[in-house]
Amino acid sequence: MERFKSNGGEHVNNAYDPTLDDPFYEASFPNGENRTVRPSVVSAFGHDTLDRVPHIDFYRNAGSVSGHRAVRPSLQELHDVFQKQNGVISVPDIVEDDGETSDGTPSDDLESAAPVDKSQGGVKFGWIRGVLVRCMLNIWGVMLFIRLSWVFGQAGWGLGIVVILLSCVVTVITGLSMSAICTNGVVRGGGAYYLISRSLGPEFGGSIGLIFAFANAVAVAMYVVGFAETVVDLLKDNALLMVDELNDIRIVGCITVVLLLGISVAGMEWEAKAQIILLIILLVAIVNVFVGTFIPATNDKKAKGFFNYNTKIFLENFAPDFRKGESFFSVFAIFFPAATGILAGANISGDLRDAQKAIPKGTLLAILITGVTYLAVALCVSATVLRDATGNLNDTVALGTLCDGSSAIACELGYNFSSCAVEKCNFGLMNNFQVMTMVSGFGPLIIAGTFSATLSSALASLVSAPKVFQALCKDNIYKALHFFAKGHGKNNEPIRGYVLTFVISVAFILIGDLNAIAPIISNFFLASYALINFSCFHASYAKSPGWRPGYKYYNMWLSLFGALLCCVVMFVINWWAALLTYAIEFLLYIYVTVKKPNVNWGSSTQAVTFVSAVSNALSLTAVEDHVKNFRPQILALTGSARSRPALLDLAHSFSKTYGLCLTCEVFVGPRSEALQEMNASMEKNQQWLRKTKRKAFYAAVACDKFREGTDSLLQASGLGRLKPNTLMMGFKKDWRTAGTESVQSYVGILHDAFDYEYGTVILRMNQGLDVSHFVEAEDEMLKAAKEQQVLENEITPSGGKSRGLFRKSRNSSQQVLTTRVSVCGPPPEHVAKMNERLLEASAQFKKKQPKGTIDVWWLFDDGGLTLLLPYILTTRKKWKNSKLRIFIAGLPGRGELDKMEMKSLLKKFRIDCTDITVIDDIHLRPTSDSLQELEEMIEPFRLHEGVKDTAEAEALKGEWSWKITDEELNTFEEKTHLQVRLNELLQKNSKSANLIIVSMPIARKESVSDYLYMAWLDILTKDLPPTLLIRGNHKSVLTFYS
């Protein structure tokens, strides 16, 4: 929840351009008022109004850099009784954000980011420099010059085209999905991480973001080592090695990455200029290849297999010729990394002028251009170069000589390469990785192109990794990494991230051989592609009204196909690397899920969860309830979720995560005050339940009377079959002093529950249940501590380092806490002991129960709820040491028979118990002491009309209708004595039980007075361990049928 504070309509925002806003002016109204208003308000309606016309400012994020965050009048302001202050209608037009999110951490959204001062050189890129150039440079890699000819030699140009097209299918589908996600709202920095996290939530985003940033960091090392290997080959050819090949690769690699780091740290503008230079070199090298195919081949080139364009060569190279155990999939696995790099533009989304337009346009066009380039270069080479050649100028034959086998075409062209069939040749598509250099018009340009391809890819990865990592750290999903969230300079450059990326890169460069790590990097990238595709599918499948992408050329099923295709390609490239990628992602997913970061991005996961919940709830309504599937759905009258923890814990033990549990509160009082208090408590209570891992919902109503509010809850709570069926409440311990209306309300709630056919449960604990006064005291202490902190911050200057001043501020602010605490002195000793016992009892059901028994006094058949609830308790871990003991009423002389019948019934119900006791003396009269205790309990509430004459007795009944009459006592004497006798038996048999369950007596409406009924409940449960009075709704909740 965002918090705002009024600042007189003034919001200091250096990036905001006030000229974009409607000007205010003084307007006069018919009633003689003058008020500063916006012209849109007056011109639209012709009079001043609190309502506001639709405007973009009402929809901005807090601290927006492009305009003020305006607040429309609340519904209450428009709906409440009209009031004026000093004759003027006052509604704030602008509010100022306090710079924090609901969890107290600094907010960090695109709209609330630090504004860029363009006059000081802040850089924002368009779609060409920002996306198109970067993606093309990243996709055009070393593969273009070194491995592409080999791929088409092995697969032939027929399957070679399939390899390139299949790679493009993966990247195009991913590009379409990414375009849809990018155009569904403002895109912030973070690239793939941002897209996935905002679509699928922090669990998926946090896991893929970390491995994607790491993959980019290691990719820097891979590209730099590729560059270093080319340089060392040149040094070796010219006998200029410094140490040896491996150490020279390390030396050149480290020097190179230092230079690249310097370009990156210098700023995005310098990095962009370097990319342009590298692109020009690369384009010249590519053109050089095409030009070379038209230059007549020299004898040297012919000896190496190059004969310019020839139809016979082209047809010969059509079919595949897999050698040395290669296959289509192995060749595809080698080529596919060349198609990656489509996220190079998205990864710097925070540095794009308009990411929503730039990313789709630049990425898709880059895929098209690079795909066509790969196909064109490969086909040109396939039409001009043979698969095998010796390179020997003397291997010539007369033109037109007929040869057999693969060298037949060479013979027709005047060369005999038949020796390649029996011994290894060093030239041709299959043998020479430097075919492009040979084919080109000017060989050194290809070397320059190779340098350009490796360095541009390395530079793009070196920029991408810190940007993605910074976005991940800003979201504070991994709290230990928040150090790397800080940016520096005009463009908020992640200098700390650059240093970390540099360290990782150097570490892998020093290894010198990255063949083992390369497949893992490719799988990391593919995992990102898979999740981007799945994000698009998931968001479309959820059909959330918030899913409104501006880019329409996508299809949810195509995105799902793309996600599955990415997963398949991962295993095709390297099965163990795919498994490792999934394992790492799964572990990170579990970590983020367990940590539960306090973020809410409106992910499609939430939308799908909601849709599934509604669908499942609707499907339940089509099925009749069945006794086998009965489970207690608890409506617990706890008040505030924190007020009666023992009641809530026991209710939660019944429902756990398998049933519905509502913790309910009724706000009594004037409607306006009660509503305000209720609205303020809703989110707070639900958050507390979630924080304390109580699987329950908080529900509240505001009413003039407590019983009316409870009646509303009983009638309207739930949804379809997800509706409470059991009312659970605490025993009214103060019924003798609470007043007539309070007692009538309490008993009336029980009558209402029976009327609505609820099962009813009452919990009594001798120490009581209500700890709300402790909760209030704790809140007061927290409030005092916050005031103390505020005072410390005010006294200590920002950035002040003086220890003496700091110590002084703490002493001064300590007065706040001391003053608050000293307002109420310590309670008397007996009250303190009572409070201590109450706190201990309130946590009794939260901890594991000691070894003991749950005594079930199943006296009346109520459908089985009295037996089912204690059985459910024994299935919970906290109660596993508590065994069931069953007590039933029986006739004298039938004890063994009744016991056998109950044992047989429990066996059919599959409910185990340690003992069954038949109480055959329950009909005996209670002792005189017990009866005397009952008499003293009800004496203040008796009418004693029997000693009056008839007229006076009738007058007393009319005036004191709620009192217990002598006639009533006589009528219900046996039932009253039964409650007293039961208490005696409970004291005798169950005094040491962990929990006692007793069938609740029912008071017939209009026959038993409220006070007599309360006396029954009180005397029945008096001076016992925690006791539950249970009465089912007399519908079976147990069955022995399968």
PDB file of C-alpha atoms in Angstrom, residues 662-836:
ATOM      1  CA  LEU A 662     -12.390 -17.609   9.128  1.00  0.00           C
ATOM      2  CA  THR A 663     -11.289 -15.476  12.030  1.00  0.00           C
ATOM      3  CA  CYS A 664     -14.068 -12.924  12.440  1.00  0.00           C
ATOM      4  CA  GLU A 665     -14.531  -9.598  14.168  1.00  0.00           C
ATOM      5  CA  VAL A 666     -17.598  -7.437  14.703  1.00  0.00           C
ATOM      6  CA  PHE A 667     -17.055  -3.695  15.029  1.00  0.00           C
ATOM      7  CA  VAL A 668     -19.815  -2.236  17.178  1.00  0.00           C
ATOM      8  CA  GLY A 669     -20.543   1.456  17.263  1.00  0.00           C
ATOM      9  CA  PRO A 670     -21.559   4.423  15.117  1.00  0.00           C
ATOM     10  CA  ARG A 671     -21.385   3.353  11.488  1.00  0.00           C
ATOM     11  CA  SER A 672     -18.890   5.988  10.315  1.00  0.00           C
ATOM     12  CA  GLU A 673     -16.420   5.238  13.121  1.00  0.00           C
ATOM     13  CA  ALA A 674     -16.876   1.470  12.919  1.00  0.00           C
ATOM     14  CA  LEU A 675     -16.359   1.430   9.145  1.00  0.00           C
ATOM     15  CA  GLN A 676     -13.196   3.493   9.402  1.00  0.00           C
ATOM     16  CA  GLU A 677     -11.788   1.206  12.079  1.00  0.00           C
ATOM     17  CA  MET A 678     -12.791  -1.909  10.144  1.00  0.00           C
ATOM     18  CA  ASN A 679     -11.197  -0.757   6.883  1.00  0.00           C
ATOM     19  CA  ALA A 680      -7.972   0.075   8.717  1.00  0.00           C
ATOM     20  CA  SER A 681      -7.782  -3.360  10.330  1.00  0.00           C
ATOM     21  CA  MET A 682      -8.530  -5.596   7.326  1.00  0.00           C
ATOM     22  CA  GLU A 683      -5.101  -5.710   5.714  1.00  0.00           C
ATOM     23  CA  LYS A 684      -3.267  -5.502   9.037  1.00  0.00           C
ATOM     24  CA  ASN A 685      -4.988  -8.604  10.413  1.00  0.00           C
ATOM     25  CA  GLN A 686      -4.611 -10.616   7.215  1.00  0.00           C
ATOM     26  CA  GLN A 687      -0.905  -9.748   7.082  1.00  0.00           C
ATOM     27  CA  TRP A 688      -0.502 -10.873  10.687  1.00  0.00           C
ATOM     28  CA  LEU A 689      -2.176 -14.204   9.879  1.00  0.00           C
ATOM     29  CA  ARG A 690       0.136 -14.680   6.912  1.00  0.00           C
ATOM     30  CA  LYS A 691       3.218 -13.664   8.883  1.00  0.00           C
ATOM     31  CA  THR A 692       2.433 -16.081  11.732  1.00  0.00           C
ATOM     32  CA  LYS A 693       1.615 -18.862   9.209  1.00  0.00           C
ATOM     33  CA  ARG A 694      -1.995 -19.256  10.278  1.00  0.00           C
ATOM     34  CA  LYS A 695      -3.855 -20.590   7.257  1.00  0.00           C
ATOM     35  CA  ALA A 696      -6.946 -18.517   7.876  1.00  0.00           C
ATOM     36  CA  PHE A 697      -8.925 -15.611   6.444  1.00  0.00           C
ATOM     37  CA  TYR A 698      -9.861 -12.505   8.350  1.00  0.00           C
ATOM     38  CA  ALA A 699     -13.413 -11.215   7.950  1.00  0.00           C
ATOM     39  CA  ALA A 700     -15.080  -8.275   9.661  1.00  0.00           C
ATOM     40  CA  VAL A 701     -18.440  -6.504   9.705  1.00  0.00           C
ATOM     41  CA  ALA A 702     -19.567  -3.224  11.226  1.00  0.00           C
ATOM     42  CA  CYS A 703     -22.944  -3.165  12.993  1.00  0.00           C
ATOM     43  CA  ASP A 704     -24.800  -1.334  15.712  1.00  0.00           C
ATOM     44  CA  LYS A 705     -25.120  -4.540  17.764  1.00  0.00           C
ATOM     45  CA  PHE A 706     -22.819  -7.485  18.201  1.00  0.00           C
ATOM     46  CA  ARG A 707     -25.476 -10.117  17.551  1.00  0.00           C
ATOM     47  CA  GLU A 708     -26.544  -8.432  14.312  1.00  0.00           C
ATOM     48  CA  GLY A 709     -22.972  -8.478  13.066  1.00  0.00           C
ATOM     49  CA  THR A 710     -22.529 -12.140  13.959  1.00  0.00           C
ATOM     50  CA  ASP A 711     -25.844 -12.926  12.271  1.00  0.00           C
ATOM     51  CA  SER A 712     -24.514 -11.318   9.085  1.00  0.00           C
ATOM     52  CA  LEU A 713     -21.343 -13.402   9.286  1.00  0.00           C
ATOM     53  CA  LEU A 714     -23.261 -16.615   9.849  1.00  0.00           C
ATOM     54  CA  GLN A 715     -25.498 -15.978   6.859  1.00  0.00           C
ATOM     55  CA  ALA A 716     -23.157 -14.462   4.287  1.00  0.00           C
ATOM     56  CA  SER A 717     -19.678 -15.849   4.989  1.00  0.00           C
ATOM     57  CA  GLY A 718     -18.117 -18.127   2.427  1.00  0.00           C
ATOM     58  CA  LEU A 719     -18.452 -18.743  -1.277  1.00  0.00           C
ATOM     59  CA  GLY A 720     -20.518 -21.589  -2.710  1.00  0.00           C
ATOM     60  CA  ARG A 721     -19.409 -24.833  -1.058  1.00  0.00           C
ATOM     61  CA  LEU A 722     -16.545 -22.972   0.600  1.00  0.00           C
ATOM     62  CA  LYS A 723     -18.865 -21.937   3.380  1.00  0.00           C
ATOM     63  CA  PRO A 724     -18.399 -22.280   7.149  1.00  0.00           C
ATOM     64  CA  ASN A 725     -20.338 -25.064   8.806  1.00  0.00           C
ATOM     65  CA  THR A 726     -19.044 -24.770  12.359  1.00  0.00           C
ATOM     66  CA  LEU A 727     -19.204 -21.765  14.689  1.00  0.00           C
ATOM     67  CA  MET A 728     -16.424 -21.560  17.246  1.00  0.00           C
ATOM     68  CA  MET A 729     -16.390 -19.023  20.073  1.00  0.00           C
ATOM     69  CA  GLY A 730     -15.075 -18.527  23.568  1.00  0.00           C
ATOM     70  CA  PHE A 731     -17.058 -19.007  26.761  1.00  0.00           C
ATOM     71  CA  LYS A 732     -18.443 -15.778  28.234  1.00  0.00           C
ATOM     72  CA  LYS A 733     -16.631 -15.898  31.534  1.00  0.00           C
ATOM     73  CA  ASP A 734     -18.073 -12.611  32.819  1.00  0.00           C
ATOM     74  CA  TRP A 735     -21.735 -13.448  32.151  1.00  0.00           C
ATOM     75  CA  ARG A 736     -22.764 -12.743  35.755  1.00  0.00           C
ATOM     76  CA  THR A 737     -21.475  -9.166  35.622  1.00  0.00           C
ATOM     77  CA  ALA A 738     -21.723  -8.281  31.938  1.00  0.00           C
ATOM     78  CA  GLY A 739     -25.335  -7.056  31.905  1.00  0.00           C
ATOM     79  CA  THR A 740     -28.563  -8.433  30.544  1.00  0.00           C
ATOM     80  CA  GLU A 741     -28.174  -7.195  26.983  1.00  0.00           C
ATOM     81  CA  SER A 742     -24.692  -8.729  26.649  1.00  0.00           C
ATOM     82  CA  VAL A 743     -25.866 -12.127  27.946  1.00  0.00           C
ATOM     83  CA  GLN A 744     -28.929 -12.104  25.704  1.00  0.00           C
ATOM     84  CA  SER A 745     -26.717 -11.270  22.740  1.00  0.00           C
ATOM     85  CA  TYR A 746     -24.320 -14.141  23.539  1.00  0.00           C
ATOM     86  CA  VAL A 747     -27.028 -16.769  23.967  1.00  0.00           C
ATOM     87  CA  GLY A 748     -28.863 -15.337  20.974  1.00  0.00           C
ATOM     88  CA  ILE A 749     -25.807 -16.024  18.808  1.00  0.00           C
ATOM     89  CA  LEU A 750     -25.952 -19.690  19.865  1.00  0.00           C
ATOM     90  CA  HIS A 751     -29.635 -19.807  18.957  1.00  0.00           C
ATOM     91  CA  ASP A 752     -28.856 -18.226  15.589  1.00  0.00           C
ATOM     92  CA  ALA A 753     -26.142 -20.797  14.923  1.00  0.00           C
ATOM     93  CA  PHE A 754     -28.559 -23.638  15.648  1.00  0.00           C
ATOM     94  CA  ASP A 755     -31.188 -21.990  13.434  1.00  0.00           C
ATOM     95  CA  TYR A 756     -28.713 -21.827  10.532  1.00  0.00           C
ATOM     96  CA  GLU A 757     -27.727 -25.468  11.194  1.00  0.00           C
ATOM     97  CA  TYR A 758     -24.160 -24.713  12.177  1.00  0.00           C
ATOM     98  CA  GLY A 759     -22.174 -27.069  14.311  1.00  0.00           C
ATOM     99  CA  THR A 760     -21.299 -25.105  17.453  1.00  0.00           C
ATOM    100  CA  VAL A 761     -18.128 -25.201  19.549  1.00  0.00           C
ATOM    101  CA  ILE A 762     -17.422 -23.249  22.757  1.00  0.00           C
ATOM    102  CA  LEU A 763     -13.937 -23.167  24.283  1.00  0.00           C
ATOM    103  CA  ARG A 764     -13.493 -22.521  27.981  1.00  0.00           C
ATOM    104  CA  MET A 765     -10.169 -22.012  29.712  1.00  0.00           C
ATOM    105  CA  ASN A 766      -9.976 -21.069  33.367  1.00  0.00           C
ATOM    106  CA  GLN A 767      -7.454 -18.326  32.699  1.00  0.00           C
ATOM    107  CA  GLY A 768      -9.609 -16.765  29.963  1.00  0.00           C
ATOM    108  CA  LEU A 769      -8.985 -16.170  26.263  1.00  0.00           C
ATOM    109  CA  ASP A 770      -8.889 -12.435  25.629  1.00  0.00           C
ATOM    110  CA  VAL A 771      -5.379 -10.919  25.460  1.00  0.00           C
ATOM    111  CA  SER A 772      -6.375  -7.779  23.562  1.00  0.00           C
ATOM    112  CA  HIS A 773      -5.074  -5.540  26.371  1.00  0.00           C
ATOM    113  CA  PHE A 774      -1.595  -7.068  25.872  1.00  0.00           C
ATOM    114  CA  VAL A 775      -1.854  -6.458  22.130  1.00  0.00           C
ATOM    115  CA  GLU A 776      -2.749  -2.821  22.716  1.00  0.00           C
ATOM    116  CA  ALA A 777       0.165  -2.417  25.136  1.00  0.00           C
ATOM    117  CA  GLU A 778       2.541  -3.983  22.590  1.00  0.00           C
ATOM    118  CA  ASP A 779       1.290  -1.640  19.862  1.00  0.00           C
ATOM    119  CA  GLU A 780       1.805   1.293  22.208  1.00  0.00           C
ATOM    120  CA  MET A 781       5.383   0.224  22.871  1.00  0.00           C
ATOM    121  CA  LEU A 782       6.082  -0.115  19.132  1.00  0.00           C
ATOM    122  CA  LYS A 783       4.601   3.310  18.533  1.00  0.00           C
ATOM    123  CA  ALA A 784       6.801   4.756  21.253  1.00  0.00           C
ATOM    124  CA  ALA A 785       9.868   3.074  19.765  1.00  0.00           C
ATOM    125  CA  LYS A 786       9.089   4.577  16.343  1.00  0.00           C
ATOM    126  CA  GLU A 787       8.697   8.036  17.888  1.00  0.00           C
ATOM    127  CA  GLN A 788      12.021   7.505  19.604  1.00  0.00           C
ATOM    128  CA  GLN A 789      13.648   6.628  16.274  1.00  0.00           C
ATOM    129  CA  VAL A 790      12.117   9.684  14.593  1.00  0.00           C
ATOM    130  CA  LEU A 791      13.449  11.915  17.369  1.00  0.00           C
ATOM    131  CA  GLU A 792      16.915  10.380  16.988  1.00  0.00           C
ATOM    132  CA  ASN A 793      16.847  11.051  13.259  1.00  0.00           C
ATOM    133  CA  GLU A 794      15.782  14.668  13.806  1.00  0.00           C
ATOM    134  CA  ILE A 795      18.470  15.358  16.410  1.00  0.00           C
ATOM    135  CA  THR A 796      21.278  13.559  14.538  1.00  0.00           C
ATOM    136  CA  PRO A 797      22.246  15.484  11.373  1.00  0.00           C
ATOM    137  CA  SER A 798      22.135  13.378   8.208  1.00  0.00           C
ATOM    138  CA  GLY A 799      25.529  11.905   7.700  1.00  0.00           C
ATOM    139  CA  GLY A 800      26.656  13.151  11.118  1.00  0.00           C
ATOM    140  CA  LYS A 801      29.572  11.127  12.450  1.00  0.00           C
ATOM    141  CA  SER A 802      29.914  12.696  15.901  1.00  0.00           C
ATOM    142  CA  ARG A 803      29.693   9.960  18.512  1.00  0.00           C
ATOM    143  CA  GLY A 804      28.995  12.436  21.258  1.00  0.00           C
ATOM    144  CA  LEU A 805      26.098  13.957  19.381  1.00  0.00           C
ATOM    145  CA  PHE A 806      24.760  10.487  18.563  1.00  0.00           C
ATOM    146  CA  ARG A 807      24.920   9.460  22.219  1.00  0.00           C
ATOM    147  CA  LYS A 808      23.121  12.630  23.228  1.00  0.00           C
ATOM    148  CA  SER A 809      20.326  12.025  20.761  1.00  0.00           C
ATOM    149  CA  ARG A 810      19.716   8.531  22.152  1.00  0.00           C
ATOM    150  CA  ASN A 811      19.488   9.865  25.682  1.00  0.00           C
ATOM    151  CA  SER A 812      17.056  12.571  24.633  1.00  0.00           C
ATOM    152  CA  SER A 813      14.843  10.258  22.650  1.00  0.00           C
ATOM    153  CA  GLN A 814      14.794   7.741  25.473  1.00  0.00           C
ATOM    154  CA  GLN A 815      12.520  10.201  27.272  1.00  0.00           C
ATOM    155  CA  VAL A 816       9.737   9.441  24.776  1.00  0.00           C
ATOM    156  CA  LEU A 817       9.728   5.757  25.654  1.00  0.00           C
ATOM    157  CA  THR A 818      10.104   6.421  29.367  1.00  0.00           C
ATOM    158  CA  THR A 819       7.218   8.898  29.345  1.00  0.00           C
ATOM    159  CA  ARG A 820       4.892   6.482  27.542  1.00  0.00           C
ATOM    160  CA  VAL A 821       5.782   3.492  29.705  1.00  0.00           C
ATOM    161  CA  SER A 822       5.483   5.444  32.944  1.00  0.00           C
ATOM    162  CA  VAL A 823       1.942   6.646  32.217  1.00  0.00           C
ATOM    163  CA  CYS A 824       0.601   3.410  33.707  1.00  0.00           C
ATOM    164  CA  GLY A 825       2.545   2.035  36.639  1.00  0.00           C
ATOM    165  CA  PRO A 826       3.175  -1.696  37.150  1.00  0.00           C
ATOM    166  CA  PRO A 827       0.007  -3.672  38.012  1.00  0.00           C
ATOM    167  CA  PRO A 828      -0.574  -5.157  41.479  1.00  0.00           C
ATOM    168  CA  GLU A 829       1.135  -8.471  42.176  1.00  0.00           C
ATOM    169  CA  HIS A 830      -2.017 -10.607  41.963  1.00  0.00           C
ATOM    170  CA  VAL A 831      -2.969  -8.952  38.645  1.00  0.00           C
ATOM    171  CA  ALA A 832       0.532  -9.521  37.306  1.00  0.00           C
ATOM    172  CA  LYS A 833       0.285 -13.226  38.167  1.00  0.00           C
ATOM    173  CA  MET A 834      -3.098 -13.470  36.471  1.00  0.00           C
ATOM    174  CA  ASN A 835      -1.703 -11.815  33.372  1.00  0.00           C
ATOM    175  CA  GLU A 836       1.240 -14.188  33.365  1.00  0.00           C
TER     176      GLU A 836
END
